[in-house]
Tab-separated table of C-alpha atoms in Angstrom:
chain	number	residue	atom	x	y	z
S	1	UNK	CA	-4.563	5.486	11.550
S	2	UNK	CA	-5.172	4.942	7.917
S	3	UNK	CA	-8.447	5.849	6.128
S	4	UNK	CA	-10.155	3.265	4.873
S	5	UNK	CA	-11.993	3.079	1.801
S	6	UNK	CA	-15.618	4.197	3.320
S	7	UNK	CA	-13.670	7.608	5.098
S	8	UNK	CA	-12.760	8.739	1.404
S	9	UNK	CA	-15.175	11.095	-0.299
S	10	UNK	CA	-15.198	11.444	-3.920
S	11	UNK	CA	-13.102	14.575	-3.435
S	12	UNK	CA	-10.364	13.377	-1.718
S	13	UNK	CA	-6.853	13.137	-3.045
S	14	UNK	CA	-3.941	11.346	-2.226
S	15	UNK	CA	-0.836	13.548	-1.627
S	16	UNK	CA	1.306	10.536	-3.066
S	17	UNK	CA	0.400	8.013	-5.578
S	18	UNK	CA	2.674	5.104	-6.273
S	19	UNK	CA	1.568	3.135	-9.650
S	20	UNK	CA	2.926	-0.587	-9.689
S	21	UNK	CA	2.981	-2.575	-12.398
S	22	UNK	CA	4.654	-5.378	-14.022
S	23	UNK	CA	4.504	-3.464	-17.071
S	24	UNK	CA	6.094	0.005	-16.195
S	25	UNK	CA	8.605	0.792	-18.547
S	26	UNK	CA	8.226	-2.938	-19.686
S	27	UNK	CA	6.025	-3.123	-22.773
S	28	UNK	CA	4.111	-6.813	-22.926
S	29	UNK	CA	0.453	-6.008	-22.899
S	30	UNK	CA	-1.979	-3.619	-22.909
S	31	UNK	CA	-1.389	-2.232	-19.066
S	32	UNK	CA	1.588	-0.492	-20.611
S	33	UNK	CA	-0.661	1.569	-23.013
S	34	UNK	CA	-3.533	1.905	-19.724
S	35	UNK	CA	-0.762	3.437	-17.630
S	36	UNK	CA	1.045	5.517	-20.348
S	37	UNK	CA	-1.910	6.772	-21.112
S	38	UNK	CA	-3.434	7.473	-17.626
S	39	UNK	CA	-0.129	9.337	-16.469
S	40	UNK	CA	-1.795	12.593	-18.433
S	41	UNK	CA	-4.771	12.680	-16.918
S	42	UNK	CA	-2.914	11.988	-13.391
S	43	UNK	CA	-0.432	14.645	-13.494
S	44	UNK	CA	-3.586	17.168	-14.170
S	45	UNK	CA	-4.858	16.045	-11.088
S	46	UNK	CA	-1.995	15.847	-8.854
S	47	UNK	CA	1.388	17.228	-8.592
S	48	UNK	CA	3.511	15.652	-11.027
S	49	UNK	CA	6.669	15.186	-8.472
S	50	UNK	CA	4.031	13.047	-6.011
S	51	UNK	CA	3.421	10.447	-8.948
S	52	UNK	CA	5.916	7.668	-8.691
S	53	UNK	CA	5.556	4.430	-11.412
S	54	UNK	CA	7.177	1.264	-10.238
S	55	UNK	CA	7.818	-1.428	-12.463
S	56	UNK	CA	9.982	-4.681	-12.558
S	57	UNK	CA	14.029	-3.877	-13.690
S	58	UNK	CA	14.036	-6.974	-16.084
S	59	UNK	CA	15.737	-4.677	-18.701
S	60	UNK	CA	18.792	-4.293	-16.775
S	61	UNK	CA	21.451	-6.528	-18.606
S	62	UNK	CA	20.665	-4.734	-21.664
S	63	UNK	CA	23.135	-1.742	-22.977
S	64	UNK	CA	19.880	0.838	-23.697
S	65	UNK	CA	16.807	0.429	-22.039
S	66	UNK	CA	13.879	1.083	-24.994
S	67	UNK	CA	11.482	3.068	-21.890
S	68	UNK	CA	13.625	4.520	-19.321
S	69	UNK	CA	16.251	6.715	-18.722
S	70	UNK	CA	18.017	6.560	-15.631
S	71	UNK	CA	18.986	9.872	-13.816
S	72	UNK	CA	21.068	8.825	-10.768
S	73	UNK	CA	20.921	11.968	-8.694
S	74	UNK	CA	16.780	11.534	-8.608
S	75	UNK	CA	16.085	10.670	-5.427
S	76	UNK	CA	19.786	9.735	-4.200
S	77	UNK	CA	19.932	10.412	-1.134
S	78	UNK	CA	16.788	7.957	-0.510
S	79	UNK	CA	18.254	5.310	-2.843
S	80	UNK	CA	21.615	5.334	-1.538
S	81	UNK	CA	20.028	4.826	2.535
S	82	UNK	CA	17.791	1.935	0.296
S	83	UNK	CA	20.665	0.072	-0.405
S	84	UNK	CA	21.907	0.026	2.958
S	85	UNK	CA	18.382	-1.931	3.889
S	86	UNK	CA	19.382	-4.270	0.927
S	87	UNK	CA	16.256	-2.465	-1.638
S	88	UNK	CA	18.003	-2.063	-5.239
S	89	UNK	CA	16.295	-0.069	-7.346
S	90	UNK	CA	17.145	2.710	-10.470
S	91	UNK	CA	15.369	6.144	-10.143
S	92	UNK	CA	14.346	7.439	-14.099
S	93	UNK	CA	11.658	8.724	-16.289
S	94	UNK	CA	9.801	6.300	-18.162
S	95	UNK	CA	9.895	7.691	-21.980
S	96	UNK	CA	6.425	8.519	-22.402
S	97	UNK	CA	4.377	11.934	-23.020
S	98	UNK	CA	5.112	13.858	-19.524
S	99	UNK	CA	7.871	11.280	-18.208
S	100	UNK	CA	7.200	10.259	-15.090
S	101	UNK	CA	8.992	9.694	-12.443
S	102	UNK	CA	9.897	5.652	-12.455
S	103	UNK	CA	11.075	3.203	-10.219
S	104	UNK	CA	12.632	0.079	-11.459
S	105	UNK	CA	13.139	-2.475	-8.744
S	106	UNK	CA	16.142	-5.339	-8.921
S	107	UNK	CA	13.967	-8.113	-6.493
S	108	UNK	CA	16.513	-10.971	-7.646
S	109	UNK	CA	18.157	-10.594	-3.818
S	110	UNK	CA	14.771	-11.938	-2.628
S	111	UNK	CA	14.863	-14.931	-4.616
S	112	UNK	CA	17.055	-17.021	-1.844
S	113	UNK	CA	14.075	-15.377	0.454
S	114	UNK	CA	11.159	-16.799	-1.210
S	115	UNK	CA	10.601	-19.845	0.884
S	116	UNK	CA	10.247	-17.563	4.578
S	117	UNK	CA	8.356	-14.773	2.227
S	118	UNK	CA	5.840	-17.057	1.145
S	119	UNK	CA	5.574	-18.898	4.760
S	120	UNK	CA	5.116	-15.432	5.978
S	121	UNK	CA	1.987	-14.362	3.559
S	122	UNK	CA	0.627	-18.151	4.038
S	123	UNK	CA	0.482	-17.238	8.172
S	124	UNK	CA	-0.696	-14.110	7.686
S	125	UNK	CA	-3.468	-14.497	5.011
S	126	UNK	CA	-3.781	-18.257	3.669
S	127	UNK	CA	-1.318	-17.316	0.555
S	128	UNK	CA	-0.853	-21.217	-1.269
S	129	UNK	CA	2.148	-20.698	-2.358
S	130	UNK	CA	2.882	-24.557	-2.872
S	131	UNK	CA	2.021	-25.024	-6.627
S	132	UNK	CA	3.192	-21.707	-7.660
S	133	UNK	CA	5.798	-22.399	-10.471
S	134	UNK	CA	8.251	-19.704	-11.625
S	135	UNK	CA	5.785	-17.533	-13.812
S	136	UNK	CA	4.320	-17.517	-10.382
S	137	UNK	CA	7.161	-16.983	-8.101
S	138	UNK	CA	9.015	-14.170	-9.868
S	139	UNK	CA	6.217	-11.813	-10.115
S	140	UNK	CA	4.594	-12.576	-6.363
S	141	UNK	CA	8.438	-11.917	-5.522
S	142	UNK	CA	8.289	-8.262	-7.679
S	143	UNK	CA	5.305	-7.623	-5.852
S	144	UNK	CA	6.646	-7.857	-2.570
S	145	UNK	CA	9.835	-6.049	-3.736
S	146	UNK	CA	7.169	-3.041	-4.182
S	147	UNK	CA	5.806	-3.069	-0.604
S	148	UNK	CA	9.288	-2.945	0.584
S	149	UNK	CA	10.259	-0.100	-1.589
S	150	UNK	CA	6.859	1.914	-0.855
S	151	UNK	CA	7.365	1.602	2.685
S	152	UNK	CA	11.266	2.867	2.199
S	153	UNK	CA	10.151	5.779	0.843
S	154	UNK	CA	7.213	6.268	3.363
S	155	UNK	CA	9.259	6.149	6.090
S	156	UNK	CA	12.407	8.609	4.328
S	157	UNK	CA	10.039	10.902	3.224
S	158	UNK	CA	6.579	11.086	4.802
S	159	UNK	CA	4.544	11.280	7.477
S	160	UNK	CA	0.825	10.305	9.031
S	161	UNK	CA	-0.378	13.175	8.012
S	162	UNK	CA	0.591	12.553	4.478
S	163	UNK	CA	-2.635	10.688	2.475
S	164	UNK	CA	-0.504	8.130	0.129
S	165	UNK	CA	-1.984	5.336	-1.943
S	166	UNK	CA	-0.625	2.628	-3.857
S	167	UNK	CA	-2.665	1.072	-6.460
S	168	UNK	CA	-1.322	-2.483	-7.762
S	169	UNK	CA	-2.039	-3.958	-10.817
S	170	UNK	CA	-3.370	-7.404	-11.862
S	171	UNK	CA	-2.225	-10.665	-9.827
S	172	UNK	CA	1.229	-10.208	-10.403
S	173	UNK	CA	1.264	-7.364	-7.617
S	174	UNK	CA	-0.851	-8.568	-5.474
S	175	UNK	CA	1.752	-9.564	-2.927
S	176	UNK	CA	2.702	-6.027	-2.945
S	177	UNK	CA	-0.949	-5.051	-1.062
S	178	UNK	CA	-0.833	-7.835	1.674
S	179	UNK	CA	2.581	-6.603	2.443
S	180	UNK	CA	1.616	-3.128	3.504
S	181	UNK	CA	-1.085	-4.564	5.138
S	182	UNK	CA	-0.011	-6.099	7.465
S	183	UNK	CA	3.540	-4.263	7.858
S	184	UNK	CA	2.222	-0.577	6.968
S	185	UNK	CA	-1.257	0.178	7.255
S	186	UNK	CA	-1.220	3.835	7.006
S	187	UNK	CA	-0.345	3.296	3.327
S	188	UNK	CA	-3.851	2.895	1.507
S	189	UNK	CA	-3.931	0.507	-0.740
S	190	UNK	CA	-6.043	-0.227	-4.554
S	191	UNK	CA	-5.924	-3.003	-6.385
S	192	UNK	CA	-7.331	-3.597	-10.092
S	193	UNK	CA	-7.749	-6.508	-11.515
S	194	UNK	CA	-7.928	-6.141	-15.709
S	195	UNK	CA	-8.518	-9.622	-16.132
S	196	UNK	CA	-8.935	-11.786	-13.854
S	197	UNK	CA	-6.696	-15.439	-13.525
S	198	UNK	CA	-9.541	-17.570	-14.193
S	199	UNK	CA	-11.292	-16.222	-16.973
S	200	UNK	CA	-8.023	-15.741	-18.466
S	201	UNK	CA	-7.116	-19.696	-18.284
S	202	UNK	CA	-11.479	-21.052	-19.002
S	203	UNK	CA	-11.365	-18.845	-22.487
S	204	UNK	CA	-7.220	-20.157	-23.127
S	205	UNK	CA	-8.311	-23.896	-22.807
S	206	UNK	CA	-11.817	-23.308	-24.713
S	207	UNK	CA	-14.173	-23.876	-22.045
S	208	UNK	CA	-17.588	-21.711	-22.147
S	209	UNK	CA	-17.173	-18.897	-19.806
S	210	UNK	CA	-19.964	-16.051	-19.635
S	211	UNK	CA	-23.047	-19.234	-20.555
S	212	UNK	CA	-21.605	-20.935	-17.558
S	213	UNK	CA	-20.506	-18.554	-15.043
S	214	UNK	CA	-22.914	-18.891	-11.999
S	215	UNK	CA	-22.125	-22.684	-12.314
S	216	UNK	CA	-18.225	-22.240	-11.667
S	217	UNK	CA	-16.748	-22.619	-8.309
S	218	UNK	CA	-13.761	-20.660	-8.515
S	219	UNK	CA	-11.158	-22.471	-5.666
S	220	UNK	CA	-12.444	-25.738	-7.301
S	221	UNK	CA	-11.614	-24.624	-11.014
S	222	UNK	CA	-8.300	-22.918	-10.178
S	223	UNK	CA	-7.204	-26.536	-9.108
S	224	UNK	CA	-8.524	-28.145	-12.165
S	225	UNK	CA	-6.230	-25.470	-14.654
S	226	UNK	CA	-3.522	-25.561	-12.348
S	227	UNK	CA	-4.059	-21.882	-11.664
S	228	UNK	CA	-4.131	-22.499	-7.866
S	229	UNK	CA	-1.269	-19.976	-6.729
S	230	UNK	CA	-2.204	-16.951	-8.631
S	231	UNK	CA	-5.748	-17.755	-8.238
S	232	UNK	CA	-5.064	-17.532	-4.323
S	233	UNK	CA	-2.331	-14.066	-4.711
S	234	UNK	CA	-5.555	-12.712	-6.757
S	235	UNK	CA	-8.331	-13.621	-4.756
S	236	UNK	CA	-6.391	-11.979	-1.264
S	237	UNK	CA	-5.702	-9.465	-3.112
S	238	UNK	CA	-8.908	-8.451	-3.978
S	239	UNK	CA	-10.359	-9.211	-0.170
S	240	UNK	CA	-7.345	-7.629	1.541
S	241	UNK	CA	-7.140	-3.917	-0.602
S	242	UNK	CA	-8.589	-0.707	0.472
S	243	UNK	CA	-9.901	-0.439	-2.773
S	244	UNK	CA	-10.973	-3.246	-5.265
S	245	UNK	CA	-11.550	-2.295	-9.257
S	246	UNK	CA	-11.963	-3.692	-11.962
S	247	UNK	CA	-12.400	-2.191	-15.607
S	248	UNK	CA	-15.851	-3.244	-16.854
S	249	UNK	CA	-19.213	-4.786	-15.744
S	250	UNK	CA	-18.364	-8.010	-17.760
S	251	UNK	CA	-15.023	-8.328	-15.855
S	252	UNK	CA	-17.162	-7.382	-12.655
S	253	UNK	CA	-19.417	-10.513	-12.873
S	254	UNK	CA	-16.042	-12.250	-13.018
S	255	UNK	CA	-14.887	-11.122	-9.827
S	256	UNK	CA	-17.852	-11.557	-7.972
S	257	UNK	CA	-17.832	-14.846	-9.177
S	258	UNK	CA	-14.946	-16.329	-9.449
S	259	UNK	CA	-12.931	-14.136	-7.213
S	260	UNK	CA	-15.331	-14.280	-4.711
S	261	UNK	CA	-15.578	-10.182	-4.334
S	262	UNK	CA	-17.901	-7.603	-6.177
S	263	UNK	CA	-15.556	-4.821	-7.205
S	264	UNK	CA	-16.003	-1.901	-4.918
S	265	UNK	CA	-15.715	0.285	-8.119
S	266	UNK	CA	-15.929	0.196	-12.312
S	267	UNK	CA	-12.530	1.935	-13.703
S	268	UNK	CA	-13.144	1.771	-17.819
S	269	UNK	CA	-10.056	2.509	-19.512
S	270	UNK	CA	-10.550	5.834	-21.043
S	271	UNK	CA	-9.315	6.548	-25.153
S	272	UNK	CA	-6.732	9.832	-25.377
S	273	UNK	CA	-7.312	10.788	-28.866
S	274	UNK	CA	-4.227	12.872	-28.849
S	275	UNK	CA	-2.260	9.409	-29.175
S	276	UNK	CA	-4.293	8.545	-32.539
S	277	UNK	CA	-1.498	9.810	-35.383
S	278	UNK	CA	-2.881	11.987	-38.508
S	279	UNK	CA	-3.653	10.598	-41.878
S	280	UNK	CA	-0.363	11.775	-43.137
S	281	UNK	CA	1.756	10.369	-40.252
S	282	UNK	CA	-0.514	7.237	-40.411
S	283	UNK	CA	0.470	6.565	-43.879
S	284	UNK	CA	4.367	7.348	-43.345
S	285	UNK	CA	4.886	4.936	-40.421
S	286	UNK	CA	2.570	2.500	-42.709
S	287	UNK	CA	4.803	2.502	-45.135
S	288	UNK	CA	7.689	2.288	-43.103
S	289	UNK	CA	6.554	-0.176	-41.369
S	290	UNK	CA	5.574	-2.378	-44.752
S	291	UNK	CA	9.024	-2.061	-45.510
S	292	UNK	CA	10.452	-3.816	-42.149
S	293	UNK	CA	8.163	-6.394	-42.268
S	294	UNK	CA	8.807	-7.115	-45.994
S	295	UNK	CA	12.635	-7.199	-45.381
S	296	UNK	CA	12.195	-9.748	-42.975
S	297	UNK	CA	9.828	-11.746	-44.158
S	298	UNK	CA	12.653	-11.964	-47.025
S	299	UNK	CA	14.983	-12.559	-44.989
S	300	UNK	CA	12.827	-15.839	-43.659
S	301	UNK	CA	10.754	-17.682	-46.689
S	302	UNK	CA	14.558	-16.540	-48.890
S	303	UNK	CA	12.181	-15.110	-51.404
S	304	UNK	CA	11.100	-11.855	-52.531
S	305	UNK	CA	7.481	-9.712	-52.113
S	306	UNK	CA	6.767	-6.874	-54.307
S	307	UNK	CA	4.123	-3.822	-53.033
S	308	UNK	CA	0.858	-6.082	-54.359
S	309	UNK	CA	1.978	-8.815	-51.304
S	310	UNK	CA	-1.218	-9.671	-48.746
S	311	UNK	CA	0.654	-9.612	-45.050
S	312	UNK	CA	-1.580	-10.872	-42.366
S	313	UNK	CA	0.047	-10.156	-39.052
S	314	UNK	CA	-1.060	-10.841	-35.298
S	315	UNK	CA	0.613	-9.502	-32.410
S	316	UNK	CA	-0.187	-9.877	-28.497
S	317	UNK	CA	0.777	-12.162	-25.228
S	318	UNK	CA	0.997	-15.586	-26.391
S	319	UNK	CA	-3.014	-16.525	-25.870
S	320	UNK	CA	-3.669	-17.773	-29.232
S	321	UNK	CA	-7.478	-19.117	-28.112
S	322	UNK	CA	-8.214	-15.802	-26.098
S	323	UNK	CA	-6.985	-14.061	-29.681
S	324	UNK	CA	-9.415	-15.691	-31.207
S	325	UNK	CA	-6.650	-18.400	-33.438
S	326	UNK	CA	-7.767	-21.819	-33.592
S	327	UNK	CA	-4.834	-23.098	-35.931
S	328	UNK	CA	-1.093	-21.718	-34.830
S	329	UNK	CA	1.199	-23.132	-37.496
């Protein structure tokens, strides 16, 4: 029987810990820097070989993946018997300090599955599924992808005994936990929500947030923003997990909010200083850098910029509001 959150004591490890993201080995926000960063502290803590990343194979039409480096006898034997249950996946290291051990999932076969997947989670746990466009569909589809692939290797290489967790993160996961819920609940599960759906999509269409928080209703303002689908993955998420987290005390109030669930802990993302480059390196990838941007900046305006040239640059997920841009041109 599976432990459940309140069996745990503060000095309890897992003996496996799978890490799912959409942004293993897939650098779009600032989860890839949280995990990258985190793996350090992890592999101090636990045996390196018992940390397995999974992330999203949307790299895999490209000649030279930027973050991973596949290494086909890792994990054959498992990957091979995989196949044969119709799970396609690479087995790597993500290119980062320590590389980890990483799992990139192809979940494109599931795509002519959605429709009895997403029946399935809405008779199981009240998933609504119905307005979920394809930003919605292809990551609740990764998600459950994960389960799947957790449970393959639960069942190759473990046993009971074993204490394995798999913490998912953000909405885009979230299938992932009410999968091995209700198909394998001796996996423990954690899921952390970074930010959650609705404050996102308030602050993105201006609307005061924080000044009018205990007035929201969250099912009621998910439908007004059209939000309703990940609002719903999120919100199960959060009720169905061994574990709920969040990563501050403002994104807390959110949840218990809006989410409908006070977080059962407060993760902060922690600072590695060992990532911060020295004054001299600092000034040689500045410079560098300067010199890219310059070229194409030529390249674009067909004019030239000499070293006194003022570049003001802005980089992120396209949230230009959240950013804190009130005129895009």
């Amino acid at each position: 029987m599976k432990k459940t959150k309140e069996s745990y004591t503060s000095q309890d490890k897992p003996d496996v810990l799978f890490e799912v993201s959409w942004e293993v080995c897939n650098k779009v926000g600032g989860i890839y820097t949280v995990l990258s960063t985190k793996y350090a502290a992890l592999a101090a803590e636990m045996d390196p070989a018992e940390i397995i990343m999974i992330g999203p194979d949307v790299w895999k039409e490209t000649t030279e993946h930027l973050y991973f480096e596949e290494d086909p006898e890792l994990l054959k034997g498992w990957r091979e018997h995989a196949e044969s249950q119709d799970l396609f996946f690479r087995v790597g290291r993500w290119k980062i300090p320590g590389n980890p051990l990483a799992v990139l999932i192809d979940f494109t076969s599931f795509f002519p599955q959605k429709d009895s997947v997403f029946t399935r989670f809405w008779e199981d746990f009240g998933l609504d599924s119905i307005s979920g466009q394809w930003d919605y569909i292809e990551p609740a589809i990764f998600g459950y992808a994960a389960g799947r692939v957790i449970e393959s290797y639960y069942r190759t290489h473990l046993t009971n005994r074993d204490k394995v967790l798999a913490h998912f993160h953000e909405w885009m996961t979230g299938s992932g936990v009410l999968y091995l819920n209700k198909s394998n609940p001796g996996i423990a599960t954690a899921f952390t929500t970074h930010a959650t759906v609705l404050g996102r999509s308030i602050a993105g269409n201006g609307w005061p947030l924080y000044s009018k928080l205990g007035e929201l209703q969250g099912d009621a303002v998910a439908s007004r923003l059209q939000v309703k689908s990940k609002h719903s993955l999120e919100k199960l998420a959060a009720k169905h997990a061994d574990l709920f987290t969040t990563v501050s005390q403002i994104t807390a109030k959110e949840c218990k909010t809006l989410v409908g669930k006070t977080p059962d802990a407060i993760t902060p993302n922690g600072f590695n200083p060992d990532w911060v480059p020295t004054d001299q390196q600092l000034a040689s990838e500045r410079k560098t850098s300067r010199e890219v941007i310059c070229k194409v900046a030529e390249m674009m305006f067909k004019t030239s910029f000499d070293d006194n040239t003022m570049l003001v640059l802005n980089s992120g997920r396209y949230e230009y509001r959240n950013k804190g841009i009130d005129l895009f041109l």
